[in-house]
Amino acid sequence: MSTNISKKGILSITRDEPGVTWGPWSAIIIALLVFIVVQLIAAEIVLIYPHLQGWSSGHANSWLTNSVIAQFFYVLLAETLTVFLIIAFIRWRKGKIQAIGLRRPKREDPLYALLGLAIYFPLYIAIVAIISGLIPSLNINQTQDVGFNGTYHGWQLLLVFLSLVALPPIAEEIMFRGFLFSGLKKSLPVVWAAIFTSLLFAIPHLLESSSGGALWIAGIDTFILSTVLCWLRQKTGRLYAGMGLHGLKNFIAFAFLFLLHVH
């Protein structure tokens, strides 16, 4: 990979990034397959327990949806499988794990995470204000189904924290800003790779409305967040600042929902 940051800026990175042995279509197809497969496998593994108990399918599905323990293990399995499958594919293709940003962390990574947070929030507020002005029917008060609905304390609250704040940023950054973004950059300019990565990251969040229909505000939110995360990945060459920003953003939502009980 060659760069000329001083003359052309951070987006002037060429496409010959060493260690990335997969291209855009491989990145998109594998990311999509991993996203679907890990959810199916994680659900089937977690449902082994109710099957052993002889519960009906309705009782088992209700338990999977409402049990904090079941939700935690589902998230843990899904995120762990995501990382395992992505890394397994990279090794199978004789690529380099370092090429997706899993390099040695540096002391400035937390500072970049805070900088990303300072960029993300004003950008989100400004863009939502503009879109709301252009589309008055946009409902910015839609609620997102995060998988946990209730008041939690003690160990239950810890499991919710791990499920929403600690685990997703690791797996999602490895898959999207690491694997997918790197593959797209093989044939696309960095800006377009970031846009397509952010679109693919935002689309699943459209399906997380708690009242049915598309959750447009979450799609807008995650698209904006992803563009900042792509910038951090490109700026630092590592995933850790993005993981930090992603975790901080999720923690703020966690604090409002489960500590302050503000929906």
PDB file of C-alpha atoms in Angstrom:
ATOM      1  CA  MET A   1       0.000   0.000   0.000  1.00  0.00           C
ATOM      2  CA  SER A   2       1.314   3.464  -0.805  1.00  0.00           C
ATOM      3  CA  THR A   3       0.190   6.787   0.589  1.00  0.00           C
ATOM      4  CA  ASN A   4       0.767  10.478  -0.065  1.00  0.00           C
ATOM      5  CA  ILE A   5      -1.018  12.049   2.841  1.00  0.00           C
ATOM      6  CA  SER A   6       0.914  15.304   2.780  1.00  0.00           C
ATOM      7  CA  LYS A   7      -0.151  16.133  -0.788  1.00  0.00           C
ATOM      8  CA  LYS A   8      -3.525  14.504  -1.265  1.00  0.00           C
ATOM      9  CA  GLY A   9      -4.835  13.753   2.203  1.00  0.00           C
ATOM     10  CA  ILE A  10      -5.861  10.583   3.955  1.00  0.00           C
ATOM     11  CA  LEU A  11      -8.210   9.473   1.145  1.00  0.00           C
ATOM     12  CA  SER A  12      -5.382   9.133  -1.400  1.00  0.00           C
ATOM     13  CA  ILE A  13      -4.615   5.531  -0.480  1.00  0.00           C
ATOM     14  CA  THR A  14      -4.075   3.282  -3.463  1.00  0.00           C
ATOM     15  CA  ARG A  15      -5.838  -0.029  -3.960  1.00  0.00           C
ATOM     16  CA  ASP A  16      -2.833  -2.364  -3.695  1.00  0.00           C
ATOM     17  CA  GLU A  17      -3.170  -2.931   0.061  1.00  0.00           C
ATOM     18  CA  PRO A  18      -1.029  -5.943   0.976  1.00  0.00           C
ATOM     19  CA  GLY A  19      -2.686  -8.751   2.866  1.00  0.00           C
ATOM     20  CA  VAL A  20      -6.177  -8.115   1.460  1.00  0.00           C
ATOM     21  CA  THR A  21      -6.663 -11.130  -0.802  1.00  0.00           C
ATOM     22  CA  TRP A  22     -10.402 -10.701  -1.329  1.00  0.00           C
ATOM     23  CA  GLY A  23     -12.267  -8.182  -3.435  1.00  0.00           C
ATOM     24  CA  PRO A  24     -15.552  -6.258  -3.168  1.00  0.00           C
ATOM     25  CA  TRP A  25     -17.899  -9.064  -4.210  1.00  0.00           C
ATOM     26  CA  SER A  26     -16.221 -11.597  -1.931  1.00  0.00           C
ATOM     27  CA  ALA A  27     -16.412  -9.104   0.918  1.00  0.00           C
ATOM     28  CA  ILE A  28     -20.122  -8.411   0.377  1.00  0.00           C
ATOM     29  CA  ILE A  29     -21.136 -12.044  -0.119  1.00  0.00           C
ATOM     30  CA  ILE A  30     -19.128 -13.369   2.836  1.00  0.00           C
ATOM     31  CA  ALA A  31     -20.330 -10.567   5.123  1.00  0.00           C
ATOM     32  CA  LEU A  32     -23.949 -11.282   4.158  1.00  0.00           C
ATOM     33  CA  LEU A  33     -23.559 -15.039   4.627  1.00  0.00           C
ATOM     34  CA  VAL A  34     -21.836 -14.604   7.982  1.00  0.00           C
ATOM     35  CA  PHE A  35     -24.551 -12.189   9.147  1.00  0.00           C
ATOM     36  CA  ILE A  36     -27.303 -14.712   8.326  1.00  0.00           C
ATOM     37  CA  VAL A  37     -25.537 -17.912   9.341  1.00  0.00           C
ATOM     38  CA  VAL A  38     -24.345 -16.772  12.759  1.00  0.00           C
ATOM     39  CA  GLN A  39     -27.863 -15.727  13.767  1.00  0.00           C
ATOM     40  CA  LEU A  40     -29.291 -19.089  12.766  1.00  0.00           C
ATOM     41  CA  ILE A  41     -26.526 -21.074  14.467  1.00  0.00           C
ATOM     42  CA  ALA A  42     -26.600 -18.975  17.649  1.00  0.00           C
ATOM     43  CA  ALA A  43     -30.384 -19.317  17.930  1.00  0.00           C
ATOM     44  CA  GLU A  44     -30.252 -23.087  17.418  1.00  0.00           C
ATOM     45  CA  ILE A  45     -27.525 -23.533  20.035  1.00  0.00           C
ATOM     46  CA  VAL A  46     -29.340 -21.423  22.623  1.00  0.00           C
ATOM     47  CA  LEU A  47     -32.591 -23.307  21.927  1.00  0.00           C
ATOM     48  CA  ILE A  48     -30.943 -26.602  22.868  1.00  0.00           C
ATOM     49  CA  TYR A  49     -31.733 -25.854  26.532  1.00  0.00           C
ATOM     50  CA  PRO A  50     -35.534 -25.472  26.132  1.00  0.00           C
ATOM     51  CA  HIS A  51     -35.584 -28.491  23.833  1.00  0.00           C
ATOM     52  CA  LEU A  52     -33.912 -30.543  26.565  1.00  0.00           C
ATOM     53  CA  GLN A  53     -36.528 -29.244  28.995  1.00  0.00           C
ATOM     54  CA  GLY A  54     -39.298 -30.422  26.700  1.00  0.00           C
ATOM     55  CA  TRP A  55     -40.811 -26.977  26.272  1.00  0.00           C
ATOM     56  CA  SER A  56     -43.199 -26.200  23.426  1.00  0.00           C
ATOM     57  CA  SER A  57     -41.891 -24.116  20.520  1.00  0.00           C
ATOM     58  CA  GLY A  58     -43.939 -21.154  21.713  1.00  0.00           C
ATOM     59  CA  HIS A  59     -42.521 -21.400  25.234  1.00  0.00           C
ATOM     60  CA  ALA A  60     -38.980 -21.792  23.840  1.00  0.00           C
ATOM     61  CA  ASN A  61     -39.279 -18.775  21.535  1.00  0.00           C
ATOM     62  CA  SER A  62     -40.740 -16.691  24.349  1.00  0.00           C
ATOM     63  CA  TRP A  63     -37.833 -17.681  26.584  1.00  0.00           C
ATOM     64  CA  LEU A  64     -35.312 -16.788  23.880  1.00  0.00           C
ATOM     65  CA  THR A  65     -36.943 -13.392  23.421  1.00  0.00           C
ATOM     66  CA  ASN A  66     -37.483 -12.438  27.062  1.00  0.00           C
ATOM     67  CA  SER A  67     -34.761 -14.166  29.078  1.00  0.00           C
ATOM     68  CA  VAL A  68     -31.724 -12.006  29.840  1.00  0.00           C
ATOM     69  CA  ILE A  69     -29.514 -15.093  30.039  1.00  0.00           C
ATOM     70  CA  ALA A  70     -30.798 -16.431  26.718  1.00  0.00           C
ATOM     71  CA  GLN A  71     -30.305 -13.070  24.999  1.00  0.00           C
ATOM     72  CA  PHE A  72     -26.796 -12.727  26.419  1.00  0.00           C
ATOM     73  CA  PHE A  73     -25.678 -16.150  25.252  1.00  0.00           C
ATOM     74  CA  TYR A  74     -27.291 -15.553  21.866  1.00  0.00           C
ATOM     75  CA  VAL A  75     -25.315 -12.315  21.434  1.00  0.00           C
ATOM     76  CA  LEU A  76     -22.129 -13.905  22.789  1.00  0.00           C
ATOM     77  CA  LEU A  77     -22.393 -16.825  20.363  1.00  0.00           C
ATOM     78  CA  ALA A  78     -23.339 -14.651  17.382  1.00  0.00           C
ATOM     79  CA  GLU A  79     -20.520 -12.154  17.907  1.00  0.00           C
ATOM     80  CA  THR A  80     -17.932 -14.866  18.632  1.00  0.00           C
ATOM     81  CA  LEU A  81     -18.942 -16.827  15.535  1.00  0.00           C
ATOM     82  CA  THR A  82     -18.772 -13.650  13.454  1.00  0.00           C
ATOM     83  CA  VAL A  83     -15.172 -12.993  14.440  1.00  0.00           C
ATOM     84  CA  PHE A  84     -14.218 -16.667  14.059  1.00  0.00           C
ATOM     85  CA  LEU A  85     -15.706 -17.001  10.561  1.00  0.00           C
ATOM     86  CA  ILE A  86     -14.233 -13.729   9.284  1.00  0.00           C
ATOM     87  CA  ILE A  87     -10.754 -14.615  10.526  1.00  0.00           C
ATOM     88  CA  ALA A  88     -11.105 -18.184   9.225  1.00  0.00           C
ATOM     89  CA  PHE A  89     -11.996 -16.856   5.759  1.00  0.00           C
ATOM     90  CA  ILE A  90      -9.041 -14.457   5.758  1.00  0.00           C
ATOM     91  CA  ARG A  91      -6.652 -17.245   6.697  1.00  0.00           C
ATOM     92  CA  TRP A  92      -8.228 -19.565   4.112  1.00  0.00           C
ATOM     93  CA  ARG A  93      -7.586 -16.906   1.481  1.00  0.00           C
ATOM     94  CA  LYS A  94      -4.018 -16.538   2.821  1.00  0.00           C
ATOM     95  CA  GLY A  95      -4.650 -12.939   3.771  1.00  0.00           C
ATOM     96  CA  LYS A  96      -3.267 -11.036   6.724  1.00  0.00           C
ATOM     97  CA  ILE A  97      -5.245 -10.248   9.871  1.00  0.00           C
ATOM     98  CA  GLN A  98      -3.240  -7.035  10.233  1.00  0.00           C
ATOM     99  CA  ALA A  99      -4.642  -5.875   6.885  1.00  0.00           C
ATOM    100  CA  ILE A 100      -8.112  -5.389   8.401  1.00  0.00           C
ATOM    101  CA  GLY A 101      -6.789  -3.175  11.196  1.00  0.00           C
ATOM    102  CA  LEU A 102      -5.983  -5.729  13.886  1.00  0.00           C
ATOM    103  CA  ARG A 103      -2.526  -4.342  14.439  1.00  0.00           C
ATOM    104  CA  ARG A 104      -0.787  -3.449  17.684  1.00  0.00           C
ATOM    105  CA  PRO A 105      -2.786  -0.742  19.509  1.00  0.00           C
ATOM    106  CA  LYS A 106      -1.247   2.680  20.071  1.00  0.00           C
ATOM    107  CA  ARG A 107      -1.634   5.152  22.900  1.00  0.00           C
ATOM    108  CA  GLU A 108      -3.483   7.647  20.718  1.00  0.00           C
ATOM    109  CA  ASP A 109      -6.307   5.239  19.861  1.00  0.00           C
ATOM    110  CA  PRO A 110      -8.513   6.321  22.840  1.00  0.00           C
ATOM    111  CA  LEU A 111      -7.967   9.970  21.868  1.00  0.00           C
ATOM    112  CA  TYR A 112      -9.085   9.235  18.327  1.00  0.00           C
ATOM    113  CA  ALA A 113     -12.172   7.515  19.729  1.00  0.00           C
ATOM    114  CA  LEU A 114     -13.061  10.671  21.664  1.00  0.00           C
ATOM    115  CA  LEU A 115     -12.381  12.783  18.587  1.00  0.00           C
ATOM    116  CA  GLY A 116     -14.704  10.546  16.616  1.00  0.00           C
ATOM    117  CA  LEU A 117     -17.406  11.026  19.256  1.00  0.00           C
ATOM    118  CA  ALA A 118     -16.965  14.796  19.039  1.00  0.00           C
ATOM    119  CA  ILE A 119     -17.415  14.593  15.254  1.00  0.00           C
ATOM    120  CA  TYR A 120     -20.261  12.076  15.219  1.00  0.00           C
ATOM    121  CA  PHE A 121     -22.770  13.781  17.525  1.00  0.00           C
ATOM    122  CA  PRO A 122     -22.818  17.275  15.909  1.00  0.00           C
ATOM    123  CA  LEU A 123     -22.845  15.632  12.479  1.00  0.00           C
ATOM    124  CA  TYR A 124     -25.783  13.433  13.462  1.00  0.00           C
ATOM    125  CA  ILE A 125     -27.764  16.359  14.910  1.00  0.00           C
ATOM    126  CA  ALA A 126     -27.122  18.536  11.849  1.00  0.00           C
ATOM    127  CA  ILE A 127     -28.010  15.848   9.291  1.00  0.00           C
ATOM    128  CA  VAL A 128     -31.163  14.770  11.128  1.00  0.00           C
ATOM    129  CA  ALA A 129     -32.243  18.426  11.334  1.00  0.00           C
ATOM    130  CA  ILE A 130     -31.715  18.841   7.583  1.00  0.00           C
ATOM    131  CA  ILE A 131     -33.542  15.619   6.696  1.00  0.00           C
ATOM    132  CA  SER A 132     -36.401  16.483   9.073  1.00  0.00           C
ATOM    133  CA  GLY A 133     -36.746  19.824   7.317  1.00  0.00           C
ATOM    134  CA  LEU A 134     -36.839  18.152   3.923  1.00  0.00           C
ATOM    135  CA  ILE A 135     -39.052  15.244   5.050  1.00  0.00           C
ATOM    136  CA  PRO A 136     -41.425  16.495   7.780  1.00  0.00           C
ATOM    137  CA  SER A 137     -43.030  13.046   8.029  1.00  0.00           C
ATOM    138  CA  LEU A 138     -39.784  11.503   9.328  1.00  0.00           C
ATOM    139  CA  ASN A 139     -40.450  10.143  12.803  1.00  0.00           C
ATOM    140  CA  ILE A 140     -37.341  10.834  14.867  1.00  0.00           C
ATOM    141  CA  ASN A 141     -39.007   9.368  17.975  1.00  0.00           C
ATOM    142  CA  GLN A 142     -39.151   5.791  16.697  1.00  0.00           C
ATOM    143  CA  THR A 143     -38.001   3.267  19.271  1.00  0.00           C
ATOM    144  CA  GLN A 144     -35.469   0.555  18.549  1.00  0.00           C
ATOM    145  CA  ASP A 145     -35.871  -3.043  19.641  1.00  0.00           C
ATOM    146  CA  VAL A 146     -32.529  -3.766  21.336  1.00  0.00           C
ATOM    147  CA  GLY A 147     -33.563  -7.221  22.532  1.00  0.00           C
ATOM    148  CA  PHE A 148     -33.892  -6.264  26.188  1.00  0.00           C
ATOM    149  CA  ASN A 149     -37.091  -4.762  27.536  1.00  0.00           C
ATOM    150  CA  GLY A 150     -37.413  -4.250  31.242  1.00  0.00           C
ATOM    151  CA  THR A 151     -35.758  -2.979  34.393  1.00  0.00           C
ATOM    152  CA  TYR A 152     -32.568  -4.814  35.296  1.00  0.00           C
ATOM    153  CA  HIS A 153     -30.273  -4.821  38.309  1.00  0.00           C
ATOM    154  CA  GLY A 154     -27.114  -6.540  39.439  1.00  0.00           C
ATOM    155  CA  TRP A 155     -25.867  -9.397  37.288  1.00  0.00           C
ATOM    156  CA  GLN A 156     -28.733  -8.967  34.812  1.00  0.00           C
ATOM    157  CA  LEU A 157     -27.690  -5.375  34.155  1.00  0.00           C
ATOM    158  CA  LEU A 158     -24.115  -6.561  33.662  1.00  0.00           C
ATOM    159  CA  LEU A 159     -25.251  -9.084  31.048  1.00  0.00           C
ATOM    160  CA  VAL A 160     -27.220  -6.370  29.239  1.00  0.00           C
ATOM    161  CA  PHE A 161     -24.132  -4.139  29.305  1.00  0.00           C
ATOM    162  CA  LEU A 162     -21.942  -6.866  27.846  1.00  0.00           C
ATOM    163  CA  SER A 163     -24.549  -7.698  25.186  1.00  0.00           C
ATOM    164  CA  LEU A 164     -25.075  -4.121  24.001  1.00  0.00           C
ATOM    165  CA  VAL A 165     -21.906  -2.208  24.821  1.00  0.00           C
ATOM    166  CA  ALA A 166     -18.939  -4.595  24.989  1.00  0.00           C
ATOM    167  CA  LEU A 167     -19.484  -7.367  22.436  1.00  0.00           C
ATOM    168  CA  PRO A 168     -21.076  -5.757  19.318  1.00  0.00           C
ATOM    169  CA  PRO A 169     -18.397  -3.079  18.755  1.00  0.00           C
ATOM    170  CA  ILE A 170     -15.670  -5.729  18.576  1.00  0.00           C
ATOM    171  CA  ALA A 171     -17.406  -8.073  16.140  1.00  0.00           C
ATOM    172  CA  GLU A 172     -19.072  -5.387  14.020  1.00  0.00           C
ATOM    173  CA  GLU A 173     -15.883  -3.372  13.580  1.00  0.00           C
ATOM    174  CA  ILE A 174     -13.965  -6.494  12.536  1.00  0.00           C
ATOM    175  CA  MET A 175     -16.632  -7.450   9.998  1.00  0.00           C
ATOM    176  CA  PHE A 176     -17.637  -4.042   8.601  1.00  0.00           C
ATOM    177  CA  ARG A 177     -14.809  -1.526   8.983  1.00  0.00           C
ATOM    178  CA  GLY A 178     -12.216  -4.298   8.927  1.00  0.00           C
ATOM    179  CA  PHE A 179     -13.130  -7.071   6.493  1.00  0.00           C
ATOM    180  CA  LEU A 180     -15.838  -5.431   4.338  1.00  0.00           C
ATOM    181  CA  PHE A 181     -14.261  -1.975   4.066  1.00  0.00           C
ATOM    182  CA  SER A 182     -10.869  -3.456   3.190  1.00  0.00           C
ATOM    183  CA  GLY A 183     -12.373  -5.640   0.468  1.00  0.00           C
ATOM    184  CA  LEU A 184     -14.334  -2.771  -1.064  1.00  0.00           C
ATOM    185  CA  LYS A 185     -11.219  -0.598  -1.177  1.00  0.00           C
ATOM    186  CA  LYS A 186      -9.550  -3.097  -3.482  1.00  0.00           C
ATOM    187  CA  SER A 187     -11.603  -1.821  -6.438  1.00  0.00           C
ATOM    188  CA  LEU A 188     -13.296   1.347  -5.212  1.00  0.00           C
ATOM    189  CA  PRO A 189     -12.076   4.781  -4.134  1.00  0.00           C
ATOM    190  CA  VAL A 190     -11.982   5.046  -0.367  1.00  0.00           C
ATOM    191  CA  VAL A 191     -14.917   7.469  -0.227  1.00  0.00           C
ATOM    192  CA  TRP A 192     -17.183   5.098  -2.146  1.00  0.00           C
ATOM    193  CA  ALA A 193     -15.951   2.135  -0.116  1.00  0.00           C
ATOM    194  CA  ALA A 194     -16.921   4.030   3.034  1.00  0.00           C
ATOM    195  CA  ILE A 195     -20.358   4.909   1.614  1.00  0.00           C
ATOM    196  CA  PHE A 196     -21.145   1.318   0.593  1.00  0.00           C
ATOM    197  CA  THR A 197     -19.827  -0.019   3.916  1.00  0.00           C
ATOM    198  CA  SER A 198     -22.048   2.425   5.774  1.00  0.00           C
ATOM    199  CA  LEU A 199     -25.093   1.548   3.668  1.00  0.00           C
ATOM    200  CA  LEU A 200     -24.604  -2.165   4.296  1.00  0.00           C
ATOM    201  CA  PHE A 201     -24.115  -1.461   7.994  1.00  0.00           C
ATOM    202  CA  ALA A 202     -27.246   0.692   8.203  1.00  0.00           C
ATOM    203  CA  ILE A 203     -29.639  -1.629   6.339  1.00  0.00           C
ATOM    204  CA  PRO A 204     -29.984  -4.284   9.101  1.00  0.00           C
ATOM    205  CA  HIS A 205     -30.778  -1.531  11.612  1.00  0.00           C
ATOM    206  CA  LEU A 206     -33.818  -0.543   9.541  1.00  0.00           C
ATOM    207  CA  LEU A 207     -35.394  -3.824  10.650  1.00  0.00           C
ATOM    208  CA  GLU A 208     -35.086  -3.158  14.390  1.00  0.00           C
ATOM    209  CA  SER A 209     -38.232  -1.103  14.935  1.00  0.00           C
ATOM    210  CA  SER A 210     -40.194  -2.098  18.038  1.00  0.00           C
ATOM    211  CA  SER A 211     -43.468  -1.056  16.406  1.00  0.00           C
ATOM    212  CA  GLY A 212     -43.047  -2.531  12.936  1.00  0.00           C
ATOM    213  CA  GLY A 213     -42.031  -0.860   9.703  1.00  0.00           C
ATOM    214  CA  ALA A 214     -38.649   0.521   8.758  1.00  0.00           C
ATOM    215  CA  LEU A 215     -36.676   2.212  11.540  1.00  0.00           C
ATOM    216  CA  TRP A 216     -35.427   5.079   9.405  1.00  0.00           C
ATOM    217  CA  ILE A 217     -33.916   7.105  12.231  1.00  0.00           C
ATOM    218  CA  ALA A 218     -31.712   4.156  13.215  1.00  0.00           C
ATOM    219  CA  GLY A 219     -30.661   3.703   9.600  1.00  0.00           C
ATOM    220  CA  ILE A 220     -29.654   7.363   9.367  1.00  0.00           C
ATOM    221  CA  ASP A 221     -27.906   7.179  12.734  1.00  0.00           C
ATOM    222  CA  THR A 222     -25.872   4.068  11.930  1.00  0.00           C
ATOM    223  CA  PHE A 223     -24.961   5.332   8.454  1.00  0.00           C
ATOM    224  CA  ILE A 224     -23.523   8.526   9.933  1.00  0.00           C
ATOM    225  CA  LEU A 225     -21.768   6.596  12.688  1.00  0.00           C
ATOM    226  CA  SER A 226     -20.260   4.211  10.136  1.00  0.00           C
ATOM    227  CA  THR A 227     -18.847   7.030   8.004  1.00  0.00           C
ATOM    228  CA  VAL A 228     -17.004   8.358  11.059  1.00  0.00           C
ATOM    229  CA  LEU A 229     -15.867   4.830  11.924  1.00  0.00           C
ATOM    230  CA  CYS A 230     -14.528   4.371   8.381  1.00  0.00           C
ATOM    231  CA  TRP A 231     -12.650   7.643   8.730  1.00  0.00           C
ATOM    232  CA  LEU A 232     -11.096   6.453  11.989  1.00  0.00           C
ATOM    233  CA  ARG A 233     -10.132   3.151  10.379  1.00  0.00           C
ATOM    234  CA  GLN A 234      -8.534   5.002   7.471  1.00  0.00           C
ATOM    235  CA  LYS A 235      -6.892   7.648   9.632  1.00  0.00           C
ATOM    236  CA  THR A 236      -5.313   5.300  12.164  1.00  0.00           C
ATOM    237  CA  GLY A 237      -4.939   2.132  10.095  1.00  0.00           C
ATOM    238  CA  ARG A 238      -6.394   0.240  13.061  1.00  0.00           C
ATOM    239  CA  LEU A 239      -9.822  -0.776  14.370  1.00  0.00           C
ATOM    240  CA  TYR A 240      -9.379   0.136  18.030  1.00  0.00           C
ATOM    241  CA  ALA A 241     -10.428   3.792  17.834  1.00  0.00           C
ATOM    242  CA  GLY A 242     -13.555   2.693  15.974  1.00  0.00           C
ATOM    243  CA  MET A 243     -14.267   0.033  18.581  1.00  0.00           C
ATOM    244  CA  GLY A 244     -13.885   2.704  21.241  1.00  0.00           C
ATOM    245  CA  LEU A 245     -16.239   5.157  19.525  1.00  0.00           C
ATOM    246  CA  HIS A 246     -18.740   2.380  18.804  1.00  0.00           C
ATOM    247  CA  GLY A 247     -18.628   1.294  22.440  1.00  0.00           C
ATOM    248  CA  LEU A 248     -19.020   4.871  23.724  1.00  0.00           C
ATOM    249  CA  LYS A 249     -22.017   5.457  21.477  1.00  0.00           C
ATOM    250  CA  ASN A 250     -23.644   2.208  22.615  1.00  0.00           C
ATOM    251  CA  PHE A 251     -22.874   3.005  26.250  1.00  0.00           C
ATOM    252  CA  ILE A 252     -24.667   6.344  25.987  1.00  0.00           C
ATOM    253  CA  ALA A 253     -27.752   4.558  24.631  1.00  0.00           C
ATOM    254  CA  PHE A 254     -27.402   1.894  27.338  1.00  0.00           C
ATOM    255  CA  ALA A 255     -27.187   4.553  30.053  1.00  0.00           C
ATOM    256  CA  PHE A 256     -30.331   6.331  28.842  1.00  0.00           C
ATOM    257  CA  LEU A 257     -32.328   3.121  28.465  1.00  0.00           C
ATOM    258  CA  PHE A 258     -31.253   1.054  31.467  1.00  0.00           C
ATOM    259  CA  LEU A 259     -29.690   3.448  33.985  1.00  0.00           C
ATOM    260  CA  LEU A 260     -31.741   6.626  33.521  1.00  0.00           C
ATOM    261  CA  HIS A 261     -34.792   4.808  32.054  1.00  0.00           C
ATOM    262  CA  VAL A 262     -35.258   7.459  29.387  1.00  0.00           C
ATOM    263  CA  HIS A 263     -36.684   6.035  26.150  1.00  0.00           C
TER     264      HIS A 263
END
